[in-house]
Short mmCIF file of C-alpha atoms and ligand atoms in Angstrom, two decimals:
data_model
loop_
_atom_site.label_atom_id
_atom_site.label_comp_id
_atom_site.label_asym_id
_atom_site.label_seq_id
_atom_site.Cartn_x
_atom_site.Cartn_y
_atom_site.Cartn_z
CA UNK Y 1 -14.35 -17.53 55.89
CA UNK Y 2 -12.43 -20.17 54.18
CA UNK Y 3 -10.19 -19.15 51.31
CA UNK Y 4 -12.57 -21.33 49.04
CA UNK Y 5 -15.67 -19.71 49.92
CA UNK Y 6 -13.84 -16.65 49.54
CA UNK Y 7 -12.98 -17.29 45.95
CA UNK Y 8 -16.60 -18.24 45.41
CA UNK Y 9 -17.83 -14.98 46.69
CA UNK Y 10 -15.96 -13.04 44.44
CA UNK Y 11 -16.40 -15.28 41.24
CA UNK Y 12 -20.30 -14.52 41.83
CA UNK Y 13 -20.03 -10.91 42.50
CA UNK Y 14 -17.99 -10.91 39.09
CA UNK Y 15 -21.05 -12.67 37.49
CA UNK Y 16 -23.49 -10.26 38.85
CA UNK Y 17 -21.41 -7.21 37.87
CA UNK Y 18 -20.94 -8.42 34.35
CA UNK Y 19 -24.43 -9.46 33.77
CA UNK Y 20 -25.63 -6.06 35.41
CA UNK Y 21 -22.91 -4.32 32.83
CA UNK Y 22 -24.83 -6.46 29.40
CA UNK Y 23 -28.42 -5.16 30.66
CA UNK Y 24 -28.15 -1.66 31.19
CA UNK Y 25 -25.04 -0.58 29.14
CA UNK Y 26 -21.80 1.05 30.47
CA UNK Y 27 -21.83 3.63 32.85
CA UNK Y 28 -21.87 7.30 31.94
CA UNK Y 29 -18.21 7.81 33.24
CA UNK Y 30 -16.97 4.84 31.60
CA UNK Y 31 -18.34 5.76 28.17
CA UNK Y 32 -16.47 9.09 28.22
CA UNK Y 33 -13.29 6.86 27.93
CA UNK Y 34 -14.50 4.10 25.52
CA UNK Y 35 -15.33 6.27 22.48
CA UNK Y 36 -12.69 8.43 21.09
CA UNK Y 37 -14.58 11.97 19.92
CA UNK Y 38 -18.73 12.37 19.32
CA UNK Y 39 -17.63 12.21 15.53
CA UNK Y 40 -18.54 8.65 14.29
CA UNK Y 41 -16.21 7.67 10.61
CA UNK Y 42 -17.61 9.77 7.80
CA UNK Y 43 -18.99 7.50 4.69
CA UNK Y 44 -17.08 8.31 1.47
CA UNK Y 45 -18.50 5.53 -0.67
CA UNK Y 46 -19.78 8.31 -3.11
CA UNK Y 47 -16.30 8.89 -4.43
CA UNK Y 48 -16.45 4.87 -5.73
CA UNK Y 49 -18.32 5.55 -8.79
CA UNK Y 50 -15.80 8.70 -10.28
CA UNK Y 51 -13.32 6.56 -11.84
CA UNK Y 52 -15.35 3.30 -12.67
CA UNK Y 53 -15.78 4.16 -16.14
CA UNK Y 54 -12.10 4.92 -16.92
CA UNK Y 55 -10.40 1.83 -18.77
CA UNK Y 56 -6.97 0.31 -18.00
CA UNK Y 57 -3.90 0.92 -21.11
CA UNK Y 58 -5.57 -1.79 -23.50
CA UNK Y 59 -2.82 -4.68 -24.76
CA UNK Y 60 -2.27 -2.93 -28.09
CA UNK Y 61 -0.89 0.42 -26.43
CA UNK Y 62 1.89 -1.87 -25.26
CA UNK Y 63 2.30 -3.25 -28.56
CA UNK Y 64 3.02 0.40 -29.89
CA UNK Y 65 5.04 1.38 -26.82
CA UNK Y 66 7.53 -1.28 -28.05
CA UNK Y 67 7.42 -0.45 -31.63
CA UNK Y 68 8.44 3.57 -30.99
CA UNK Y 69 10.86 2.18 -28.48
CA UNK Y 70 12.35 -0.10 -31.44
CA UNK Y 71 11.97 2.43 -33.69
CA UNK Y 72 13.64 5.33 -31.20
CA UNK Y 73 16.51 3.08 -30.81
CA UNK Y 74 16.44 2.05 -34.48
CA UNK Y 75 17.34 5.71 -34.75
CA UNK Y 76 20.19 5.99 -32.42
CA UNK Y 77 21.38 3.39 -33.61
CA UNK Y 78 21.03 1.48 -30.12
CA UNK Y 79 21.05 -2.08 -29.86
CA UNK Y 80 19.10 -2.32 -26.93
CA UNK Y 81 16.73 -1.29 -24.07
CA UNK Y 82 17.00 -2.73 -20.59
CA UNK Y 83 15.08 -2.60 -17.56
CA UNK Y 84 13.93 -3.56 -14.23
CA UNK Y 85 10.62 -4.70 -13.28
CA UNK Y 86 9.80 -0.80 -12.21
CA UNK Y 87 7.79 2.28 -13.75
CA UNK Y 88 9.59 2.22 -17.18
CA UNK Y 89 9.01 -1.37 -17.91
CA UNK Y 90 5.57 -1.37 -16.20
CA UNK Y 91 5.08 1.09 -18.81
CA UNK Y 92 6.88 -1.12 -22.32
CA UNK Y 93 5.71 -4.61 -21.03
CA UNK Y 94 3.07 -3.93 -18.29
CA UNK Y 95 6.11 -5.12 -15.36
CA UNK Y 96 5.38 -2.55 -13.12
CA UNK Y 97 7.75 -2.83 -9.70
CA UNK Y 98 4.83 -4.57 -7.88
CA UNK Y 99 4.60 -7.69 -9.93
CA UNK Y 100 8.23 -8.52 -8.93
CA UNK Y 101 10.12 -8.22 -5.89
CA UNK Y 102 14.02 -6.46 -6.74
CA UNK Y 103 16.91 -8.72 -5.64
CA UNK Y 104 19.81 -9.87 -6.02
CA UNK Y 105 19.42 -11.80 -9.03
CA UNK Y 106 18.90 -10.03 -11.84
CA UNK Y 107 14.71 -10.42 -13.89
CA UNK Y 108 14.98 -8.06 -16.46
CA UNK Y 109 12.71 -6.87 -19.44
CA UNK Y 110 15.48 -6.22 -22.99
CA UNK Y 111 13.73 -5.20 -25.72
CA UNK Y 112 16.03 -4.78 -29.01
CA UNK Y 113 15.22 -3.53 -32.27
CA UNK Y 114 14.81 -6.05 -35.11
CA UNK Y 115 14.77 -5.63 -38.95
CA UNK Y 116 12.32 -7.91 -40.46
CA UNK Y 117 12.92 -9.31 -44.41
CA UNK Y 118 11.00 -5.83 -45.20
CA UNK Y 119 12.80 -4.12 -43.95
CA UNK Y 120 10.89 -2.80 -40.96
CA UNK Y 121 11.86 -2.18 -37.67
CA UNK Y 122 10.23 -4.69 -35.13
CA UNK Y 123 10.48 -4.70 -31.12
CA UNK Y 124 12.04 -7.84 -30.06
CA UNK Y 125 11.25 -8.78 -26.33
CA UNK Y 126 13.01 -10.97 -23.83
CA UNK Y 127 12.51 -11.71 -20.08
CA UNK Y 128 16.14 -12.87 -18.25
CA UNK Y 129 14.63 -15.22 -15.91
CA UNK Y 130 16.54 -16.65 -12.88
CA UNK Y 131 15.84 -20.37 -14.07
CA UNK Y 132 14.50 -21.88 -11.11
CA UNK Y 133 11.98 -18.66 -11.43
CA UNK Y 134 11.20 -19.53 -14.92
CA UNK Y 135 7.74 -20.79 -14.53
CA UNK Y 136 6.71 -17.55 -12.36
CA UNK Y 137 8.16 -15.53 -14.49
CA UNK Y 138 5.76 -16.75 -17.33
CA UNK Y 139 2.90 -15.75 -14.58
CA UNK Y 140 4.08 -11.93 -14.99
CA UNK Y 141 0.86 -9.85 -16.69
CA UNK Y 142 3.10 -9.02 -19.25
CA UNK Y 143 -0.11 -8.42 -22.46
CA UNK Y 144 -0.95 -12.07 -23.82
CA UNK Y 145 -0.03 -10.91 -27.15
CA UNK Y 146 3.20 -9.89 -26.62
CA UNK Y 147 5.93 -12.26 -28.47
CA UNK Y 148 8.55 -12.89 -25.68
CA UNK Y 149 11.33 -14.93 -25.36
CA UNK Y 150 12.36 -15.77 -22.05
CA UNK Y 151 16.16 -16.36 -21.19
CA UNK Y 152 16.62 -18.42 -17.91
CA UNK Y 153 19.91 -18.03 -16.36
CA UNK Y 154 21.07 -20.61 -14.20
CA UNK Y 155 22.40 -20.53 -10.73
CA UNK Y 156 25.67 -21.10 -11.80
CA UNK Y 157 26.09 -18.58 -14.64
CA UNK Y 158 26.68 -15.43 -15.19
CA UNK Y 159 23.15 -13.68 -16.04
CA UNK Y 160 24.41 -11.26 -18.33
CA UNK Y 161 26.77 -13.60 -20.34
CA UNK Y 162 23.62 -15.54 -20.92
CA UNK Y 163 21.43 -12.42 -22.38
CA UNK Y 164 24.45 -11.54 -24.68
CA UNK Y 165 24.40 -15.38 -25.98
CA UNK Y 166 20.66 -15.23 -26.34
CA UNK Y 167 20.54 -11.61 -27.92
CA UNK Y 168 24.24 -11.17 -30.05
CA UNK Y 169 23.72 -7.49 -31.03
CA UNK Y 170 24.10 -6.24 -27.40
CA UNK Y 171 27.87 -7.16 -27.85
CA UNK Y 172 28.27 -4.38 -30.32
CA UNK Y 173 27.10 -0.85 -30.35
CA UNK Y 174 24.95 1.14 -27.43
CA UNK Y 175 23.12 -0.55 -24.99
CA UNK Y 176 20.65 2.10 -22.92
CA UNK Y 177 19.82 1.21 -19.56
CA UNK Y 178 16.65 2.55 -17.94
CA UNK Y 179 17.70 5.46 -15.16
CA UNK Y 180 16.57 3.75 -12.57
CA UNK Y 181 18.05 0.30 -13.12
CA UNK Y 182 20.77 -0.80 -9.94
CA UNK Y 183 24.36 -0.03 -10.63
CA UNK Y 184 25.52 -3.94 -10.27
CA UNK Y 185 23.20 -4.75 -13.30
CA UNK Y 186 25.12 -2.13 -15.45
CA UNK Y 187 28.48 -3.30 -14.08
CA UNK Y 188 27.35 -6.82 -15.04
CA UNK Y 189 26.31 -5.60 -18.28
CA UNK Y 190 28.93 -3.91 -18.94
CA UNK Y 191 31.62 -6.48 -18.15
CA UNK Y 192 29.97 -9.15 -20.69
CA UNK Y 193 29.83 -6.89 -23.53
CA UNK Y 194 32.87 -5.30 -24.11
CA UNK Y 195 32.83 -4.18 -27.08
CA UNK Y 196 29.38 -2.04 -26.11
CA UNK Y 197 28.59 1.13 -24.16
CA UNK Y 198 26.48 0.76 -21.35
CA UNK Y 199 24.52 4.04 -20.57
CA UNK Y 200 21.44 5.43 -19.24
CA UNK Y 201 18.68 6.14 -22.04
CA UNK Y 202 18.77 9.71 -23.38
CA UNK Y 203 16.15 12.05 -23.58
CA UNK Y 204 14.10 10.74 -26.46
CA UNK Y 205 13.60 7.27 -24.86
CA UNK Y 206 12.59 9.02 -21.47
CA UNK Y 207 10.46 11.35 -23.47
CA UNK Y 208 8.73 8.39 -24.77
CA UNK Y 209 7.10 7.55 -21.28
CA UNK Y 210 7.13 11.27 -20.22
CA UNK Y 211 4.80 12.15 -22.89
CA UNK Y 212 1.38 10.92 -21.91
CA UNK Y 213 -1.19 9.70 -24.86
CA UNK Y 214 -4.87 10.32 -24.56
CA UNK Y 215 -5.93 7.67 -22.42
CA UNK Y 216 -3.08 7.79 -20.19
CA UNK Y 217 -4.34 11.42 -19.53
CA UNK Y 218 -7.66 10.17 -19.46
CA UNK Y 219 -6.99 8.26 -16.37
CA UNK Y 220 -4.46 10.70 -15.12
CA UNK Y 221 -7.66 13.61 -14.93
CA UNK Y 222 -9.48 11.12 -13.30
CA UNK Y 223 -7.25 10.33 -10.94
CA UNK Y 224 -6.61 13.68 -9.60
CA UNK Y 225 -10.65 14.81 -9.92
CA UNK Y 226 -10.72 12.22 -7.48
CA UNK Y 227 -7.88 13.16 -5.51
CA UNK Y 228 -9.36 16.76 -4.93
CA UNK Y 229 -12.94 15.62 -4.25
CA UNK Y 230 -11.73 13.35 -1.59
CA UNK Y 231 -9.88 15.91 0.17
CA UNK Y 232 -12.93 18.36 -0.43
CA UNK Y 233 -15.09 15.61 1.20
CA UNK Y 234 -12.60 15.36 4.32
CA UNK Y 235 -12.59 19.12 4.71
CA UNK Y 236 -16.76 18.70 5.23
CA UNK Y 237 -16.10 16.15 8.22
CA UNK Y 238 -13.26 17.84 9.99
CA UNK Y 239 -13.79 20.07 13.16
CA UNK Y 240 -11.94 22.40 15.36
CA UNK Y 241 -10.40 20.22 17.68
CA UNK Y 242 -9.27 17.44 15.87
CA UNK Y 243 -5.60 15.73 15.19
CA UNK Y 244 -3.60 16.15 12.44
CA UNK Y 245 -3.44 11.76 12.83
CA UNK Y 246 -7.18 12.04 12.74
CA UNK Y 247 -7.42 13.86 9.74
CA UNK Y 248 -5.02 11.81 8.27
CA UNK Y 249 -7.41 8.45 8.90
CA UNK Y 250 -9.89 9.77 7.18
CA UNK Y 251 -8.20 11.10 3.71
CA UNK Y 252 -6.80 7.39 3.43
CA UNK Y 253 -10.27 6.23 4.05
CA UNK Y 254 -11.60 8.62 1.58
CA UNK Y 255 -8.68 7.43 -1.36
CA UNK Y 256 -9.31 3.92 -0.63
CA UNK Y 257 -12.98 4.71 -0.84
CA UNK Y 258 -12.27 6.22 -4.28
CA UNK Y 259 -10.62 3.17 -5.00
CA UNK Y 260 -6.72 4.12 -5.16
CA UNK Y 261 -4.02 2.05 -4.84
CA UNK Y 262 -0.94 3.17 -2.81
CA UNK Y 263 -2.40 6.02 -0.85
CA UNK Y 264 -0.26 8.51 0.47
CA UNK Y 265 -0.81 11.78 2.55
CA UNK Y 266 0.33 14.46 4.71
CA UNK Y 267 -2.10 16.19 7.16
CA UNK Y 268 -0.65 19.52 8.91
CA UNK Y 269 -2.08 22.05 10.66
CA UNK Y 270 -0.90 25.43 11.29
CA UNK Y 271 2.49 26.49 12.10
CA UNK Y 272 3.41 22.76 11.09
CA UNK Y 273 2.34 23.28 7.40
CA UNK Y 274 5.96 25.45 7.23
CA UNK Y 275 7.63 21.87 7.49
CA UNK Y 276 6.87 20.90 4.05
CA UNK Y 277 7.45 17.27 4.49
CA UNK Y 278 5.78 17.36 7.74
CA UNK Y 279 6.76 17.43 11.63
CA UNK Y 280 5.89 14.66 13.18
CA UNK Y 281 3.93 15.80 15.95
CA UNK Y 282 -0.63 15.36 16.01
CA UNK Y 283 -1.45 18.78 16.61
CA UNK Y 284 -4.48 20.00 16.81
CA UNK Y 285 -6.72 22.11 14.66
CA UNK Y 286 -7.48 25.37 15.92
CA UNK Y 287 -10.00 27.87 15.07
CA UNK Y 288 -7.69 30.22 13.59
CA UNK Y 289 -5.61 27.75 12.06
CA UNK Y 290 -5.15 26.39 8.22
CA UNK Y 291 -5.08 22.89 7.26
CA UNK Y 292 -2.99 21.67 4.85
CA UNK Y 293 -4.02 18.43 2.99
CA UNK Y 294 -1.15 16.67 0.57
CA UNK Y 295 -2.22 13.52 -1.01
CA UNK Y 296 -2.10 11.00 -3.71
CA UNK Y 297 -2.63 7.50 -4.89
CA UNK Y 298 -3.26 5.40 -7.90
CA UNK Y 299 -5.51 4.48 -10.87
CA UNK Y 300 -4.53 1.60 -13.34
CA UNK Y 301 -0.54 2.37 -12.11
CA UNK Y 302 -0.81 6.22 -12.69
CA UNK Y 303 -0.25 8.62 -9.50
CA UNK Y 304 -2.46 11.65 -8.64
CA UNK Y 305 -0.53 14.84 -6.42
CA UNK Y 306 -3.05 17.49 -5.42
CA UNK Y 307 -2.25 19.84 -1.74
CA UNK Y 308 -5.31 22.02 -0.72
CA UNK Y 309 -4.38 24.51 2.39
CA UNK Y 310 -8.06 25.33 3.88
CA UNK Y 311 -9.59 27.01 6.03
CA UNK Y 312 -13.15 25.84 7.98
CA UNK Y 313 -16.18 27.16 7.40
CA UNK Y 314 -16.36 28.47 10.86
CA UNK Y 315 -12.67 29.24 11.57
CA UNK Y 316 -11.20 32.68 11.50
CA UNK Y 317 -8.10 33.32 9.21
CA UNK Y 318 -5.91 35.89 10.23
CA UNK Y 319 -5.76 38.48 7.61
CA UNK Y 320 -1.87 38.16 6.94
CA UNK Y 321 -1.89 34.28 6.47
CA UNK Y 322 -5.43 35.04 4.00
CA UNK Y 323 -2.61 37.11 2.12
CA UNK Y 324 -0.48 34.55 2.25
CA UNK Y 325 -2.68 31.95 0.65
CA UNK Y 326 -3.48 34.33 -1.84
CA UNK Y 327 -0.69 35.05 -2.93
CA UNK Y 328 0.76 31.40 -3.70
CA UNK Y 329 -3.19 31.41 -5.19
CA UNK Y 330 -1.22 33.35 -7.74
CA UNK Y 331 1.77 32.25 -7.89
CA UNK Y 332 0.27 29.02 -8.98
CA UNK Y 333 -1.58 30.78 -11.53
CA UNK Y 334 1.15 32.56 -13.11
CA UNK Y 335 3.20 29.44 -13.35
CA UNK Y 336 0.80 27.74 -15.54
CA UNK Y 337 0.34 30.23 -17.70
CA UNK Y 338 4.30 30.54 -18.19
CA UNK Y 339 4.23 26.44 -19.19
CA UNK Y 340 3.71 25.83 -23.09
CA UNK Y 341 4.67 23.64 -25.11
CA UNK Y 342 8.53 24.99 -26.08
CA UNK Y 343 8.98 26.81 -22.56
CA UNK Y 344 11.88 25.19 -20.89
CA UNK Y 345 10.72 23.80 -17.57
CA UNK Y 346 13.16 26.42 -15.24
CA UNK Y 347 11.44 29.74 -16.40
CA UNK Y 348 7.75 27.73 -15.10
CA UNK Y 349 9.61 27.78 -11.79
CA UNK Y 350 10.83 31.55 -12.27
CA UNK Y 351 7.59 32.79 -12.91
CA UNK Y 352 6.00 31.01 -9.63
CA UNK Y 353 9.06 32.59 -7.39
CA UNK Y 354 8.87 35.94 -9.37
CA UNK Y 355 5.11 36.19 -8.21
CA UNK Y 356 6.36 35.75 -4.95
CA UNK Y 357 9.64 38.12 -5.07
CA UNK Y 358 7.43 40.49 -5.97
CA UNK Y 359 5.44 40.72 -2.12
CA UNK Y 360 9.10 39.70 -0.94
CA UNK Y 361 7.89 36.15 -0.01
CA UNK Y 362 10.81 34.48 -2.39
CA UNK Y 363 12.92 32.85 0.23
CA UNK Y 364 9.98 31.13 1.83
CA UNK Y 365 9.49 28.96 -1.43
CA UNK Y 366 12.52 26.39 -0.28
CA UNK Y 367 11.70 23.84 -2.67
CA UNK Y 368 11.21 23.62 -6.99
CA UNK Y 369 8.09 24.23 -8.34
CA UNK Y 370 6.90 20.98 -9.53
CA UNK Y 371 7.73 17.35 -10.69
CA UNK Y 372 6.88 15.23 -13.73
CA UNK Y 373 4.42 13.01 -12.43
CA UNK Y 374 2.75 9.97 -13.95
CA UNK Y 375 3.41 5.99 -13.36
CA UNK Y 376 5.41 7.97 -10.82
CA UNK Y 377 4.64 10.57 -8.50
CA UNK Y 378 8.01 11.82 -8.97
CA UNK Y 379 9.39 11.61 -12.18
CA UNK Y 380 11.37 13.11 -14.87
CA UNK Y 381 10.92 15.99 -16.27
CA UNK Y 382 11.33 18.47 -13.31
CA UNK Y 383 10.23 21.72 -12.74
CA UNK Y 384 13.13 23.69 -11.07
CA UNK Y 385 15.83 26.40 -11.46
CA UNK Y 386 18.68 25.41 -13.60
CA UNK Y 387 16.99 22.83 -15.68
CA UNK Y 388 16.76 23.32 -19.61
CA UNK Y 389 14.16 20.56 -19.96
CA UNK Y 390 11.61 21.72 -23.01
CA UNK Y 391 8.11 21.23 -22.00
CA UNK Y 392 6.34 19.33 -25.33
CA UNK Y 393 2.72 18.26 -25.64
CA UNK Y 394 1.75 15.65 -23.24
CA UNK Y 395 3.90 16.47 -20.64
CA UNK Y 396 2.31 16.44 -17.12
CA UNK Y 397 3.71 18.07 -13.81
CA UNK Y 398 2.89 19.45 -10.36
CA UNK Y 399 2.75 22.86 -10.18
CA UNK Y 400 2.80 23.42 -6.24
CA UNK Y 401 4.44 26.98 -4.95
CA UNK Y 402 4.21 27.41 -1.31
CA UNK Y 403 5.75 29.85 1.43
CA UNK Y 404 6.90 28.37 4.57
CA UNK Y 405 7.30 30.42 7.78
CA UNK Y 406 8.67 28.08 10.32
CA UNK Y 407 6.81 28.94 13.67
CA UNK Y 408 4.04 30.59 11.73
CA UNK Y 409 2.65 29.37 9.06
CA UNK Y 410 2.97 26.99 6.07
CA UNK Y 411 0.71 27.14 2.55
CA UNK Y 412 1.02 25.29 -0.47
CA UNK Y 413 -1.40 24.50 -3.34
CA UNK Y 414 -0.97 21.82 -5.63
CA UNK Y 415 -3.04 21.09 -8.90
CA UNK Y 416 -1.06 18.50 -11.77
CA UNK Y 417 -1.66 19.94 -15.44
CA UNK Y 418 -0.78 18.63 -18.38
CA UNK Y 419 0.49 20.38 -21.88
CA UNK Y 420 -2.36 19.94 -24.60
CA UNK Y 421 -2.43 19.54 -28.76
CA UNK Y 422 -2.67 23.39 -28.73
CA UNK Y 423 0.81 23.70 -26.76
CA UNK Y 424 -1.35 25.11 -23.58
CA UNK Y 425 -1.98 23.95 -20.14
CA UNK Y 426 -4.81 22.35 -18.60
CA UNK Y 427 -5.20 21.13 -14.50
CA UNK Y 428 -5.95 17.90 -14.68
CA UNK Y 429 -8.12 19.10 -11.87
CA UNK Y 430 -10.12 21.32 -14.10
CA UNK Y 431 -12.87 18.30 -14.52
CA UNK Y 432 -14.18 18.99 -10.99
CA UNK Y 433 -13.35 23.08 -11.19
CA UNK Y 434 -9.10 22.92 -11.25
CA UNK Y 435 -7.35 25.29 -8.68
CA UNK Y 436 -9.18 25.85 -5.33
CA UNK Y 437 -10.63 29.25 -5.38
CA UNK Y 438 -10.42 30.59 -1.75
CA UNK Y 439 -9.38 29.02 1.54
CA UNK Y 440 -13.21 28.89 1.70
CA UNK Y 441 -13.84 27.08 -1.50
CA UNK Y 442 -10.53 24.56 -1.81
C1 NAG N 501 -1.35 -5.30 -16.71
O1 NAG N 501 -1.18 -5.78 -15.38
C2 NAG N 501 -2.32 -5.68 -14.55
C3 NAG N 501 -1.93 -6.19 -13.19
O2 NAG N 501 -0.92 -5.37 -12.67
C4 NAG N 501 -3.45 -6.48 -15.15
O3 NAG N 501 -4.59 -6.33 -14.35
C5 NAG N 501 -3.72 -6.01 -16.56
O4 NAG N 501 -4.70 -6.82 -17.16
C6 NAG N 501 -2.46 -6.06 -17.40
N1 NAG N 501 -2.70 -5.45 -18.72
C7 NAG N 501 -2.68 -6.13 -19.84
C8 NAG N 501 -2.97 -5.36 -21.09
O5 NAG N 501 -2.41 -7.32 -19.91
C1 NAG N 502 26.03 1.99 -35.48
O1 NAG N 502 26.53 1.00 -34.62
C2 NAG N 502 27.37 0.04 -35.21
C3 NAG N 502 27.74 -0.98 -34.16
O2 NAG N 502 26.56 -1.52 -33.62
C4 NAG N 502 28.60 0.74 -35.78
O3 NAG N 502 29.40 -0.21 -36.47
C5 NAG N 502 28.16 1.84 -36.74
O4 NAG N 502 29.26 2.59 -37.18
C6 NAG N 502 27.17 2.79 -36.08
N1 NAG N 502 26.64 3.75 -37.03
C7 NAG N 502 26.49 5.03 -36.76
C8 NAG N 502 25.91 5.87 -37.86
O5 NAG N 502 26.83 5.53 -35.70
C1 NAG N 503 6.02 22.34 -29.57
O1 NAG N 503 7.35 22.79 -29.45
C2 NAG N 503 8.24 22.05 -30.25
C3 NAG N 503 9.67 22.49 -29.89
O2 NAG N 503 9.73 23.84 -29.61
C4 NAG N 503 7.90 22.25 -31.72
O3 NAG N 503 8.76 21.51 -32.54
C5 NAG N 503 6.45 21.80 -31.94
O4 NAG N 503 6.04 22.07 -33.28
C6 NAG N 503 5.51 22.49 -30.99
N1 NAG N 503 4.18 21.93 -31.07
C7 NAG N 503 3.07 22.64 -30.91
C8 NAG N 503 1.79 21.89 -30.94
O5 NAG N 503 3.08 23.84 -30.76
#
């Protein structure tokens, strides 16, 4: 045969294959390959509707952020508040760290304390603007009814000499930097006002964000309801047999169904649970195995934490890891009750690691007990040894013992409460029954 007919042959036989293929489906042995398990992606649209009715911070919550801010700084005699675009001024001015990019020029959000011709203390708000980023910088979602004054720096100026020209009282006094804020911004700072003091905001300015009002908490229990009934509705679609990675799929799926923002999670099963951060391999689940479940994301900027360690309702728990699970089942339990308002945030941590000293399971609990947690997962206060933090009313944290067992096994459960009028705490679970019950009933 010639080399054309050749190719002509074989361009038909391709036809005839591929039109044969489209008729009756794929062969058996190549179906095996193309799907990945029998399980097809479990529907968690029901989780949408949990958190619809919970309402954003309104405009006029800003408006009395600022004025306890002016007023707080009014009192230490401060004469001014600076931040970057970040959790703190998300929560003054609504500038959370995802409406603006950090660089290397300087955007940030001064708010100073004012005395009007009554005599009463006013927040005065200004935006330093690179200049050429003026007109975005108006675009910021900064509450319509917010009086600011923006201060545009040029390219060839120093940023900070142009806030102290703009705003003359930072060139005298205290000036009190949010925690967070880049060290080259309080250099900058600090060389154009030398006749100021530059330093990080003291504890009553962080308690001011630390503190949560009603509806912050009102979105914060809704957030972690949701948290836990997602990872409740992944525990009814996973099987023995399954990857960690495929577990892991699914609890995003279920927080996005939910409709959180910056979902995060940590899937580990068995003897990889003792890595408390994780161990980067996909094991599989096993019939005798726990699962551990970490996860969070976020409603109208404000984080949810909540760790379930499970079993199946067909797996088989070996009777020293049920103890286990129990026991930080207490643990976590005791903790809470220890947290009131007035109780300083290192004896919460004692009485979680006393529970445990007790069984002698305290050296398995390698990390603090909990975190402040709110338009950060992680924030200030903490819950740890060697903290004198006082726990007030509308302070929320983790509460999250564990006991790792490298090689073994690894448990931790994880419920956020918060500190109510009464000075007592409450999961902010407890809307969809709080703290999981057995490994049974997470
Ligand atoms: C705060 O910013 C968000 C966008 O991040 C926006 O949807 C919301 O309306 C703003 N809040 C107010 C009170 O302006
Ligand atoms: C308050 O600060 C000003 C400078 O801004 C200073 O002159 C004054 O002495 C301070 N007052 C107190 C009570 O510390
Ligand atoms: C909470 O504790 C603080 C400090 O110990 C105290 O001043 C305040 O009155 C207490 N509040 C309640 C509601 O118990």
């Amino acid at each position: 045969m010639s080399a054309l007919l050749q190719l002509i042959v074989v361009c038909i036989l391709i036809q005839v294959l591929i039109l044969v293929y489209h008729l009756t489906g794929p062969p058996k042995s190549l179906s095996r390959f193309t799907r990945t398990s029998s399980h097809t992606a479990p529907d968690f649209s029901h989780l949408a509707e949990h958190c619809a009715h919970v309402p954003p911070i309104p405009a006029a919550s800003f408006l009395e952020r600022q004025q306890s801010l002016a007023q707080t700084l009014h009192s230490l005699n401060a004469s001014a508040y600076i931040a970057e675009p970040g959790a703190s001024a998300g929560y003054f001015a609504n500038l959370s760290g995802s409406q603006w990019h950090l660089s290397e020029r300087p955007l940030l959000l001064i708010i100073s304390p004012e005395i009007n011709s009554a005599e009463q203390v006013h927040a005065k708000v200004s935006i330093l603007t690179p200049a050429f980023e003026l007109t975005r910088a108006k675009l910021l979602p900064l509450p319509s009814s917010i009086d600011i004054a923006y201060l545009a720096w040029p390219e060839d100026a120093d940023p900070f000499a142009v806030a102290v020209s703009a705003i003359p009282s930072l060139s005298e006094g205290t000036v009190f930097v949010d925690g967070m804020t880049r060290n080259f911004i309080v250099d900058g700072l600090q060389k154009a006002t030398p006749g100021s003091e530059v330093v990080v905001s003291p504890v009553e300015i962080r308690r001011l964000r630390e503190r949560k009002s009603k509806e912050e908490l009102e979105i914060m229990k809704c957030v972690n309801e949701v948290t836990l009934l997602a990872i409740r509705a992944v525990r009814d679609n996973m099987y023995v047999g399954m990857r960690e990675s495929e577990a892991h799929r699914m609890i995003v799926s279920a927080l996005a169904a939910a409709g959180l923002q910056d979902p995060g999670a940590l899937t580990l099963f068995g003897e990889n649970a003792a890595l408390p951060h994780g161990s980067g391999t996909d094991r599989v689940l096993g019939a005798h195995d726990f699962a551990l479940i970490d996860c969070d994301g976020s409603l109208h900027g404000y984080h949810s934490d909540v760790t379930r360690t499970f079993a199946l309702p067909d797996s088989t728990v070996h009777a020293a890891h049920l103890r286990l699970w129990n026991l930080v089942h207490s643990a976590q339990a005791n903790a809470l009750a220890a947290a009131q308002n007035g109780t300083i945030t290192a004896e919460v941590d004692r009485a979680a690691r006393d529970t445990l000293h007790a069984q002698g399971y305290a050296q398995y609990l390698t990390h603090r007990l909990g975190h402040g947690v709110g338009l950060e997962v992680h924030e200030s206060p903490y819950l740890r040894g060697g903290s004198d933090d006082v726990i007030l009313t509308g302070h929320t944290f983790s509460d999250e013992p564990g006991i790792y067992i490298e090689g073994q096994v690894g448990v931790r459960l994880e419920d956020c409460f918060y500190v109510n009028e009464d000075g007592q705490s409450i999961f902010l679970t407890e809307g969809v029954g709080g703290a999981a019950t057995s490994p049974w009933k997470p």
